[in-house]
PDB file of C-alpha atoms in Angstrom:
ATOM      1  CA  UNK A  10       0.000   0.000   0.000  1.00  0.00           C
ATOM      2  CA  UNK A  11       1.004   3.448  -0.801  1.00  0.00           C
ATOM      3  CA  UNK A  12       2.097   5.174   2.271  1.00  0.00           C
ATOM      4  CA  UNK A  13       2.302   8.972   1.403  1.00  0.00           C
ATOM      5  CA  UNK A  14       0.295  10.448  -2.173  1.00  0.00           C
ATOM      6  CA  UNK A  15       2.410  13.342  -3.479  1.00  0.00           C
ATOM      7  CA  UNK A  16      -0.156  15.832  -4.457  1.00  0.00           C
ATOM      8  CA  UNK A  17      -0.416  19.742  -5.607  1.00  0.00           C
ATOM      9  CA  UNK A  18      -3.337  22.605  -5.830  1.00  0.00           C
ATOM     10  CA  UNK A  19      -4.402  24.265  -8.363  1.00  0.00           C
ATOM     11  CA  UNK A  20      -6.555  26.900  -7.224  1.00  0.00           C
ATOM     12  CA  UNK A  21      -7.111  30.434  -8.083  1.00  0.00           C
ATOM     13  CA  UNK A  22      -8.854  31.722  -4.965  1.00  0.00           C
ATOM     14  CA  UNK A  23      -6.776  31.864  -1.477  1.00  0.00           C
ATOM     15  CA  UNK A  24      -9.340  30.733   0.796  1.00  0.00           C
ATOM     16  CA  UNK A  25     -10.511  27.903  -1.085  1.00  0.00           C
ATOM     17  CA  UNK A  26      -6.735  26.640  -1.486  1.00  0.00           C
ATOM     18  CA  UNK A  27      -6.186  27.475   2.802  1.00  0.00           C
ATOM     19  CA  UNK A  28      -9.624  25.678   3.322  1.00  0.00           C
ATOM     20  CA  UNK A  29      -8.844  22.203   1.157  1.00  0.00           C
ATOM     21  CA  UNK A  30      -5.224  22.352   2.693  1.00  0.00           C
ATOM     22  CA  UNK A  31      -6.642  22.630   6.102  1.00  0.00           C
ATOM     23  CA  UNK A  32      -8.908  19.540   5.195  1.00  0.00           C
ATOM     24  CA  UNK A  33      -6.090  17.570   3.832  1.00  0.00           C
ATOM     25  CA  UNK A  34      -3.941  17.796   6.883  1.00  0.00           C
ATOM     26  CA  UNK A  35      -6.602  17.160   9.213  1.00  0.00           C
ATOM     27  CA  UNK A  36      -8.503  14.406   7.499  1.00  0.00           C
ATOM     28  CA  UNK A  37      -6.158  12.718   4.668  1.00  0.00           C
ATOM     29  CA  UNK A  38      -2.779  12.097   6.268  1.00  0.00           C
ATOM     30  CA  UNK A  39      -1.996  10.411   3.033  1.00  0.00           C
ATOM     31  CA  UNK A  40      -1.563  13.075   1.115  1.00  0.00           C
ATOM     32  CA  UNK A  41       2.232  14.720   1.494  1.00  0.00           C
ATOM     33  CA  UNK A  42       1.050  18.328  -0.557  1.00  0.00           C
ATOM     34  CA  UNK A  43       4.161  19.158  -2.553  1.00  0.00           C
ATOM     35  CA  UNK A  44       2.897  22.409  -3.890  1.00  0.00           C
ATOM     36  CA  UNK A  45      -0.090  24.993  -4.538  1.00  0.00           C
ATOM     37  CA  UNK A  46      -0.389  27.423  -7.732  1.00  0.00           C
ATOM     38  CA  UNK A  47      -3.086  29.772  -8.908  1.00  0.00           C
ATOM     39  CA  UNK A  48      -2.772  29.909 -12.952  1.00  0.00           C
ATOM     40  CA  UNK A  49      -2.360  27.419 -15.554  1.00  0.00           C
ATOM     41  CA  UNK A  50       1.428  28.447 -16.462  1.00  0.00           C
ATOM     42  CA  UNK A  51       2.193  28.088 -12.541  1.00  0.00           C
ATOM     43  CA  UNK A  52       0.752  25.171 -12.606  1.00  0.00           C
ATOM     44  CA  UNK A  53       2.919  23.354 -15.438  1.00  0.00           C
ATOM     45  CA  UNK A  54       5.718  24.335 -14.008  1.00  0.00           C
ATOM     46  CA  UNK A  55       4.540  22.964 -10.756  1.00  0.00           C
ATOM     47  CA  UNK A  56       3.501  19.316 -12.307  1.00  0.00           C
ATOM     48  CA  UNK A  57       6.954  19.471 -14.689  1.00  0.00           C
ATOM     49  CA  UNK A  58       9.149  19.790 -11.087  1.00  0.00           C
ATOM     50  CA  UNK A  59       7.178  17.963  -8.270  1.00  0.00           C
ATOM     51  CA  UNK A  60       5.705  15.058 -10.536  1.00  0.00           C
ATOM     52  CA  UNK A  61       2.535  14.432  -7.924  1.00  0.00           C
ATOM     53  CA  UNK A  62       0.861  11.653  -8.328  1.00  0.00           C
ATOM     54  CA  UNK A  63      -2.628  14.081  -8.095  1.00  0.00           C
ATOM     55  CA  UNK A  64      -3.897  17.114  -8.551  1.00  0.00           C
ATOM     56  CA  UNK A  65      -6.868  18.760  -6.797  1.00  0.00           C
ATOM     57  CA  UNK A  66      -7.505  20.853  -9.820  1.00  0.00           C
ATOM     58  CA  UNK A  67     -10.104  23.886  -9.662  1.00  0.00           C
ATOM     59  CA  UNK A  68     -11.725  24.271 -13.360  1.00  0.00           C
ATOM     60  CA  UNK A  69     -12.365  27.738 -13.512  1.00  0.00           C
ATOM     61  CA  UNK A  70      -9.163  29.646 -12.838  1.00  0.00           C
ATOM     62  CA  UNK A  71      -8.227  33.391 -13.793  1.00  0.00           C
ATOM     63  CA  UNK A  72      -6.060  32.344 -17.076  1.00  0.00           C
ATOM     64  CA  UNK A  73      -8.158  29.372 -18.221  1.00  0.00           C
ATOM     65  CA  UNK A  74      -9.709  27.003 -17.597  1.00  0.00           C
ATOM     66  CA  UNK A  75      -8.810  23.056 -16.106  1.00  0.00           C
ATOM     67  CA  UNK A  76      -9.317  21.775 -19.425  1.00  0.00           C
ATOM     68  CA  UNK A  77      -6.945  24.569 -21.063  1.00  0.00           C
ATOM     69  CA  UNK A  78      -4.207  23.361 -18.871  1.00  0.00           C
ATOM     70  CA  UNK A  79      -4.430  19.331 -19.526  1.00  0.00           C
ATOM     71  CA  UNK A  80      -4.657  20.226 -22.961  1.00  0.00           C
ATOM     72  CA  UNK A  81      -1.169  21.707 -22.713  1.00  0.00           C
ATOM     73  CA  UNK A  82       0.022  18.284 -20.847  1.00  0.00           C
ATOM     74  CA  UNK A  83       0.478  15.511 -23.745  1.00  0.00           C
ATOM     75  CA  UNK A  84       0.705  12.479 -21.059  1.00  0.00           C
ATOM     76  CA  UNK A  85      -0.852  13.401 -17.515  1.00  0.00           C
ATOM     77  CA  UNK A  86       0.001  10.530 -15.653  1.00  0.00           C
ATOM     78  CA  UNK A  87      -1.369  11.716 -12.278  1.00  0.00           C
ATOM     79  CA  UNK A  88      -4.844  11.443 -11.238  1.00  0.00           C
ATOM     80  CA  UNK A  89      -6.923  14.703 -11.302  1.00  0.00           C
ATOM     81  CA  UNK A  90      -9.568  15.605  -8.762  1.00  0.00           C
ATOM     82  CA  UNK A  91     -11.641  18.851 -10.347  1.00  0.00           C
ATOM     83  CA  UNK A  92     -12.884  21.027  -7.684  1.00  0.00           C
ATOM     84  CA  UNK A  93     -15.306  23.353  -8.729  1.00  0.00           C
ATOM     85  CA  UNK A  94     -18.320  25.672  -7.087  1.00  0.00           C
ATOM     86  CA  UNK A  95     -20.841  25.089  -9.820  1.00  0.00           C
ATOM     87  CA  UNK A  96     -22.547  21.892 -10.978  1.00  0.00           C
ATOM     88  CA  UNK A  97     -22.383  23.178 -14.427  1.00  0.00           C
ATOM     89  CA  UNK A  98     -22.408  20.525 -17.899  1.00  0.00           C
ATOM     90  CA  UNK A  99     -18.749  20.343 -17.933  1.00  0.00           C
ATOM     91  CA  UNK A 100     -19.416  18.752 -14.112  1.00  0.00           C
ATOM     92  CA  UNK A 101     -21.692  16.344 -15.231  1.00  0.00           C
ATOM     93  CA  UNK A 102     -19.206  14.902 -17.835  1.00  0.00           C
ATOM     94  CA  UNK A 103     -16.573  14.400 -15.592  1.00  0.00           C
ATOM     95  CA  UNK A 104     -18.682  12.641 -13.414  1.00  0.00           C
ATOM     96  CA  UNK A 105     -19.491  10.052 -16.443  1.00  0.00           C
ATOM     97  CA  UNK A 106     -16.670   9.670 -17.509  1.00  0.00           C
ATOM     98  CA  UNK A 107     -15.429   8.298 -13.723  1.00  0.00           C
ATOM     99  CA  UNK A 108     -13.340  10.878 -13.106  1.00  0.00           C
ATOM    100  CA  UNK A 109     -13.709  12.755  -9.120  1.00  0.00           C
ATOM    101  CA  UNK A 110     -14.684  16.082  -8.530  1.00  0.00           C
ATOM    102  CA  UNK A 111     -15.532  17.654  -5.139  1.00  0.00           C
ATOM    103  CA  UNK A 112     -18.218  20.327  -5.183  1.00  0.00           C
ATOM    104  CA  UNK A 113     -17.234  23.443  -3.346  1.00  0.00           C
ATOM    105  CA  UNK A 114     -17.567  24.157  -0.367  1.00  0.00           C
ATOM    106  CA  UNK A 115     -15.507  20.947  -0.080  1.00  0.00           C
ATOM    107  CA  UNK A 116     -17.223  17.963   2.088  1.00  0.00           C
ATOM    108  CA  UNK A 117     -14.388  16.655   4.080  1.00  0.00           C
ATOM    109  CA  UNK A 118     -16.179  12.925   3.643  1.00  0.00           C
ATOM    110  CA  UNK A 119     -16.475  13.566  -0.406  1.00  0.00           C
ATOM    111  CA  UNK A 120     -12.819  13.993   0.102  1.00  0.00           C
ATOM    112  CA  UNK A 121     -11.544  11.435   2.236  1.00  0.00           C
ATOM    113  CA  UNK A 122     -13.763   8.916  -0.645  1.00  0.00           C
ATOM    114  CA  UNK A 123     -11.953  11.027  -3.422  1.00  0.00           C
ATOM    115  CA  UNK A 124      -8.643  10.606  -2.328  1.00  0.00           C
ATOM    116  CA  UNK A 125      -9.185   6.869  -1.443  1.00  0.00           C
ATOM    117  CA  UNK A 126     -10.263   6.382  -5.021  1.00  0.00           C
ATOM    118  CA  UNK A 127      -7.264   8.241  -6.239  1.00  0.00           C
ATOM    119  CA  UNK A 128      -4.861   6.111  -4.074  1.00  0.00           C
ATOM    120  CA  UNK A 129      -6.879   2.597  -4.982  1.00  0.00           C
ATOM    121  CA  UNK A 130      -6.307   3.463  -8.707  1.00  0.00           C
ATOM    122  CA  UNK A 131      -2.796   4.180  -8.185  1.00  0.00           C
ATOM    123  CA  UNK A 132      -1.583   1.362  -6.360  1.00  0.00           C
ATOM    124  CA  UNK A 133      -3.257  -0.916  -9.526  1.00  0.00           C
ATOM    125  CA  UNK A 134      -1.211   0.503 -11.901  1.00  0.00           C
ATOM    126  CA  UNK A 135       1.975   0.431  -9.890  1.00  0.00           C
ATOM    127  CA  UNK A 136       0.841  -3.516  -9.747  1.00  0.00           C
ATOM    128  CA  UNK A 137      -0.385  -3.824 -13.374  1.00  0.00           C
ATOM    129  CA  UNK A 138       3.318  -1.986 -14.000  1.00  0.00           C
ATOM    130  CA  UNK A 139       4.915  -4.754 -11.936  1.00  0.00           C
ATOM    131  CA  UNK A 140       3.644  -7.344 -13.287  1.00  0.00           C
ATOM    132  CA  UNK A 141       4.380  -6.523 -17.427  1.00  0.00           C
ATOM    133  CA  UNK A 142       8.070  -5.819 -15.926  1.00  0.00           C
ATOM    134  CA  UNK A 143       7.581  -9.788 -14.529  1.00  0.00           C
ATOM    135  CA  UNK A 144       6.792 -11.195 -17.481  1.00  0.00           C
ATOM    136  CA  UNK A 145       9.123  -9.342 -19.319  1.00  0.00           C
ATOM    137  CA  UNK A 146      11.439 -10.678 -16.865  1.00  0.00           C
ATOM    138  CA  UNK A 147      10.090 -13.991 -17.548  1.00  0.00           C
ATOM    139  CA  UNK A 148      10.158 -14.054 -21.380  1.00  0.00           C
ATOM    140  CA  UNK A 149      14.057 -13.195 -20.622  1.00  0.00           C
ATOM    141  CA  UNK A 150      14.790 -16.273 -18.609  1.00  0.00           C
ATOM    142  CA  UNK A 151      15.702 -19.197 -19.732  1.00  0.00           C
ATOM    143  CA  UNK A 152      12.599 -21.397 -19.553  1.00  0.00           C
ATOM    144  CA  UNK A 153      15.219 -24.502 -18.649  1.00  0.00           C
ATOM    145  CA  UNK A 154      15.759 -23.142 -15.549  1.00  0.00           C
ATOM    146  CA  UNK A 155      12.319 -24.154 -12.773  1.00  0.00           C
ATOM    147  CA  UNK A 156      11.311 -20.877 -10.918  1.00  0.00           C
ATOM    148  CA  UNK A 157       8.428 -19.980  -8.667  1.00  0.00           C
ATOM    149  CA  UNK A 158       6.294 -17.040  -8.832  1.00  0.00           C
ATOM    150  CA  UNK A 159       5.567 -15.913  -5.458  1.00  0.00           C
ATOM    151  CA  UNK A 160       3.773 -12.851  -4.021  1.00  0.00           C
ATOM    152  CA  UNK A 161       4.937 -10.687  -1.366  1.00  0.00           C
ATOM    153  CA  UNK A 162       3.213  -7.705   0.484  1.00  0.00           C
ATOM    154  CA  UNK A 163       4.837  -5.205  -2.572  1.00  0.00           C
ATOM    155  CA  UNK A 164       4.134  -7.811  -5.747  1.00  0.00           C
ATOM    156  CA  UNK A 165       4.890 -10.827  -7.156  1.00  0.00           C
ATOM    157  CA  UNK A 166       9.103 -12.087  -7.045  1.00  0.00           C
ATOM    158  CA  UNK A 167      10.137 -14.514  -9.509  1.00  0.00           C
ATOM    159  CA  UNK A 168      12.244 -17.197  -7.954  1.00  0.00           C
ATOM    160  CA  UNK A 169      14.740 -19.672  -8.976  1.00  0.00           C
ATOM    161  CA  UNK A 170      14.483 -23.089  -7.118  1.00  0.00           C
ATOM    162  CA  UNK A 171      17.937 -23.709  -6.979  1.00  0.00           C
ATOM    163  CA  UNK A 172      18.823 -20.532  -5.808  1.00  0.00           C
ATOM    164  CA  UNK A 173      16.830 -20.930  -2.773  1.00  0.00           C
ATOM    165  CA  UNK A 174      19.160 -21.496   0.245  1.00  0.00           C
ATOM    166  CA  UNK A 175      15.843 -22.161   2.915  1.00  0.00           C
ATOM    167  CA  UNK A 176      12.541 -21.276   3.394  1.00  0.00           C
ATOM    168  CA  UNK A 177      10.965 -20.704   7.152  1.00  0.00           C
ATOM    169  CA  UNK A 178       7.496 -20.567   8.097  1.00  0.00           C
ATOM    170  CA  UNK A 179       6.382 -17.581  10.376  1.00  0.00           C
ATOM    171  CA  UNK A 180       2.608 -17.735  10.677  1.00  0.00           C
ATOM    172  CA  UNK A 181       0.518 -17.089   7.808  1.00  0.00           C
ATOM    173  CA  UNK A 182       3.928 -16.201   5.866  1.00  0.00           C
ATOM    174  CA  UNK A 183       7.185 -17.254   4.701  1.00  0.00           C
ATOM    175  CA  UNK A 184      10.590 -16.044   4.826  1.00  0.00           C
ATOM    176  CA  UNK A 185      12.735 -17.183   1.635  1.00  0.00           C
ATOM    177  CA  UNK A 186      16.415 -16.556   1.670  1.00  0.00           C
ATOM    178  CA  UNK A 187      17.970 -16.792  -1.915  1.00  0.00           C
ATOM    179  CA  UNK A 188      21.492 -16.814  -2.997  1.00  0.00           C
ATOM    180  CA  UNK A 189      22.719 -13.014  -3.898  1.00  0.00           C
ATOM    181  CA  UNK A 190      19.584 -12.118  -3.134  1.00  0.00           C
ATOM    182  CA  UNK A 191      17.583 -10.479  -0.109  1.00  0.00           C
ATOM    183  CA  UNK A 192      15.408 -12.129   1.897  1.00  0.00           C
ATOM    184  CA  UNK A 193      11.583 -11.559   1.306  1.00  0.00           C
ATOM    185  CA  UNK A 194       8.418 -12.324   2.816  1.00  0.00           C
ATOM    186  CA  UNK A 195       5.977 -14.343   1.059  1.00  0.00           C
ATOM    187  CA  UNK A 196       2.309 -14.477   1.511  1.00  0.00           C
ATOM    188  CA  UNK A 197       2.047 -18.546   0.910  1.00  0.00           C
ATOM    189  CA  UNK A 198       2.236 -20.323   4.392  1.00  0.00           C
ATOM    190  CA  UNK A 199       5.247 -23.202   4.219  1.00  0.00           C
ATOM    191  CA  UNK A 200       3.241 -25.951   3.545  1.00  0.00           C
ATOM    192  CA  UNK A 201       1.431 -24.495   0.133  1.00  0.00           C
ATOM    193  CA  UNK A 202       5.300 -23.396  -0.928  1.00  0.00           C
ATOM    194  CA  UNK A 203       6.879 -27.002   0.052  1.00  0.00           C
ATOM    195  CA  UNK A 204       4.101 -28.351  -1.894  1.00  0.00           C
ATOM    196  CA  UNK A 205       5.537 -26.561  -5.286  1.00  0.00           C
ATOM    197  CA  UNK A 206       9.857 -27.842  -4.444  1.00  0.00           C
ATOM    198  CA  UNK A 207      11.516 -31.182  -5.707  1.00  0.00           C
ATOM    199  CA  UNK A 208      11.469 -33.207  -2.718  1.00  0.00           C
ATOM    200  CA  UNK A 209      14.932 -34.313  -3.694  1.00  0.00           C
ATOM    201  CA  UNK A 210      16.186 -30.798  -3.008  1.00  0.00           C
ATOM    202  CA  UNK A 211      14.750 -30.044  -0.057  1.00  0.00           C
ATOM    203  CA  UNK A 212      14.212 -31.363   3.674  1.00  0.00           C
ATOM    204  CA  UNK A 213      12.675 -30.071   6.766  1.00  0.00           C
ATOM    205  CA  UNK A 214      14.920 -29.771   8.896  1.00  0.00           C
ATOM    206  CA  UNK A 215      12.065 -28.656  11.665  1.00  0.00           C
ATOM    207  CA  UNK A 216       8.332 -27.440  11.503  1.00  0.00           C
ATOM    208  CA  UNK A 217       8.765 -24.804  10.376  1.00  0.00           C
ATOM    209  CA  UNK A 218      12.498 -24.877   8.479  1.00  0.00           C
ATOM    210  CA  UNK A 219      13.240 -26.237   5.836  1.00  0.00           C
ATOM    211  CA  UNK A 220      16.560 -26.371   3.241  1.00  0.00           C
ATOM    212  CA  UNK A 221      18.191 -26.594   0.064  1.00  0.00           C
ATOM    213  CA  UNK A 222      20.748 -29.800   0.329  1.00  0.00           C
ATOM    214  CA  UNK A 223      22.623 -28.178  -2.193  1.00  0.00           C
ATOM    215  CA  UNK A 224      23.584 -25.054   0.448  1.00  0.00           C
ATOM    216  CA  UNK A 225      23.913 -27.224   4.018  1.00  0.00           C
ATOM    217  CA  UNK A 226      27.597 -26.801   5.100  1.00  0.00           C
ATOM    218  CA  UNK A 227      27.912 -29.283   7.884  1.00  0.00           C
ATOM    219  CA  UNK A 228      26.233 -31.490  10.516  1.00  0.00           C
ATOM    220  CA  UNK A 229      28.432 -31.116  13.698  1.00  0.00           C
ATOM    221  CA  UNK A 230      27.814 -33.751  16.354  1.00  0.00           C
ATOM    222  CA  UNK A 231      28.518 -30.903  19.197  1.00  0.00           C
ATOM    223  CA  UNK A 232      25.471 -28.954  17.944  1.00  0.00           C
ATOM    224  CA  UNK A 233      23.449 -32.077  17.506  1.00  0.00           C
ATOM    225  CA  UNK A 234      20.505 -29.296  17.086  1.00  0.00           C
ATOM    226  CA  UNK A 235      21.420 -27.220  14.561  1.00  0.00           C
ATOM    227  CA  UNK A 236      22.433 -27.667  10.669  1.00  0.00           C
ATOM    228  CA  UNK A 237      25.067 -25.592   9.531  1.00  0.00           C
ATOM    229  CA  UNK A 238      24.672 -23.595   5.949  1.00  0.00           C
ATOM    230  CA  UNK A 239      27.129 -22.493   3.167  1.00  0.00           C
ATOM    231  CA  UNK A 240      25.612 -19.012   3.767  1.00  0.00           C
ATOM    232  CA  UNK A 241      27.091 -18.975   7.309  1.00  0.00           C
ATOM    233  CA  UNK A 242      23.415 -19.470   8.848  1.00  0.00           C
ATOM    234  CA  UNK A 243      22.346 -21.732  11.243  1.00  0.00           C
ATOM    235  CA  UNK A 244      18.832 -23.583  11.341  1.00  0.00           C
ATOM    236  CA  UNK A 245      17.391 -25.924  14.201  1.00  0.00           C
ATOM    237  CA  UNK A 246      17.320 -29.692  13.532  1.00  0.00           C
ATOM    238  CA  UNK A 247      14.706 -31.691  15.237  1.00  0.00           C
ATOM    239  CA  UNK A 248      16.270 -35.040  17.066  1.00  0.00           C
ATOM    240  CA  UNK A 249      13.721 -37.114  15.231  1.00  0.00           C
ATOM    241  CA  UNK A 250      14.944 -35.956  11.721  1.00  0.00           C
ATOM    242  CA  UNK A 251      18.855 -36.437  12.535  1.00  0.00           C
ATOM    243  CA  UNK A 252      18.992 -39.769  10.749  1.00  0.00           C
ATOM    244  CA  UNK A 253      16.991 -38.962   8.071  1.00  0.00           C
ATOM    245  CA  UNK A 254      19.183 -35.869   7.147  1.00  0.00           C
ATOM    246  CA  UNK A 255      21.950 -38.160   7.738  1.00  0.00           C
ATOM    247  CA  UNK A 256      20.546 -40.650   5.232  1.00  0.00           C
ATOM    248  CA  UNK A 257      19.192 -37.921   2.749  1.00  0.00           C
ATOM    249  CA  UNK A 258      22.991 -36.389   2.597  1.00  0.00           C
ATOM    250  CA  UNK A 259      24.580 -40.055   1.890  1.00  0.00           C
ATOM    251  CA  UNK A 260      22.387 -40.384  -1.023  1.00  0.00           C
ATOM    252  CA  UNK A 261      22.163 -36.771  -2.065  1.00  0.00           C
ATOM    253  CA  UNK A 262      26.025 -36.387  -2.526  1.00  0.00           C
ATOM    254  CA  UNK A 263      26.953 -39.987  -3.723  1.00  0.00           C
TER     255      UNK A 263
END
C-alpha cells in the first residue's frame, strides 16, 4: 500500500486553497502536498518539477480554464480531482466519464472517498506496472531453468528453485532466503510453498524450516541441534529428523 500520495493545488482563490489544505492535513494524512499554484502556467511548471501523483484541480481559474491546462500536458500521468463551485455541464461529464470532482464548499467525507479512489487506482497501476516488468522478466529467462512465482506484500518475485538457500514458516507467511539475493516475505504459508519444491532438493529440517541440500555446510555432532549452511546461517534440527538428514545427505552427494 502506498504510504504517502504526493499531491499539488491548483486553485485560483486563497481561501478555497487554505480551506482544502486545512482539510487535507486534518482528514487525509496520506496526502504529502508538494505544492499549490493559482494559474495554468504556474501550474505546469509545478507538475513538470514535483511530478505528484494528483492534482486537486479547480476548473475555472483566472487564465483558463482546467481543461486549457491538460490540454497543454500531452501524457498526464497523475490522477486529477476537479474542484469546482458550480454543478455546471462540464461537471456532469466528468462525473461520467469516472473521473472525481468535489463540489465546493468541499465535504471533508467527499474527500476522504476522493482521495481513497485516487490512491486505490494508483496502487493498480503500480501492480499492473509490476507485473508486465515480470513477465518481461520472464520471457528473458531461460525457460530450462524451474522458478516460482511468489507474491509478497509489494508484488509478485520470480524465484529460482535452486537458488533458494531455505525457506521458514512464520505464521501465515514465509521467509525465503535466496542466494545473492535479499530475503523476502511471502504471503504462501510453508506448507502451500513445500508443496511446489523437488522433494529431492529439499528437507525439513524442523516445523517450520526447511533447506536446500545443495547449500547445508555441515552437521556437527557438538550442535546435535542445529544444521550448519554455506551461507554462514544456522537452522534448528529436530532429534527425530537427525537420521533422516543423515541418510538424505549419503544419497544426495553420492
Amino acid at each position: 500500500m502506498i504510504s504517502e500520495l504526493r499531491a499539488i493545488i491548483v486553485e485560483d482563490n486563497a481561501k478555497s486553497t487554505e480551506r482544502l489544505e486545512k482539510y487535507l492535513v486534518t482528514y487525509c494524512k496520506e496526502i504529502e502536498l508538494v505544492g499549490k499554484s493559482a494559474t495554468i502556467k504556474e501550474a505546469i511548471e509545478l507538475i513538470q518539477k514535483e511530478k505528484p501523483e494528483a492534482v486537486f484541480l479547480d476548473i475555472e481559474l483566472a487564465d483558463g480554464t482546467a481543461f486549457d491546462l491538460l490540454e497543454r500536458i500531452s501524457k498526464p500521468d497523475f490522477r486529477i480531482i476537479f474542484t469546482t463551485a458550480h454543478e455546471a455541464y462540464a461537471v456532469k461529464a466528468i462525473k461520467h466519464s469516472a473521473i472525481d470532482f468535489l463540489l465546493k464548499p468541499i465535504d471533508p467525507d467527499e474527500l476522504i472517498l476522493a482521495v481513497d479512489r485516487a490512491r486505490m487506482e494508483i496502487e493498480q497501476e503500480l501492480e499492473l506496472k509490476k507485473v508486465k516488468h515480470l513477465l518481461q522478466v520472464i520471457d528473458a529467462t531461460d525457460s530450462t531453468i524451474p522458478t516460482l512465482l511468489l507474491r509478497d506484500q509489494y508484488g509478485i518475485q520470480l524465484v529460482h528453485i535452486s537458488e533458494i538457500i531455505r525457506l521458514e514458516g512464520q505464521g501465515n507467511y514465509t521467509k525465503i532466503i535466496q542466494k545473492d539475493q535479499p530475503p523476502f516475505m511471502s504471503t504462501k504459508v510453508l506448507k502451500e510453498i513445500v508443496s511446489l519444491l523437488p522433494d529431492e532438493l529439499f528437507f525439513r529440517s524442523h516445523q517450520s524450516h526447511v533447506v536446500n541440500l545443495n547449500y547445508v555446510n555441515r552437521y556437527d555432532n557438538r550442535d546435535s541441534d542445529l544444521l550448519f549452511l554455506r551461507n554462514g546461517e544456522k537452522v534448528p534440527l529436530a532429534t527425530r529428523r537427525k537420521q533422516h538428514l543423515l541418510k538424505r545427505l549419503r544419497s544426495f552427494r553420492t
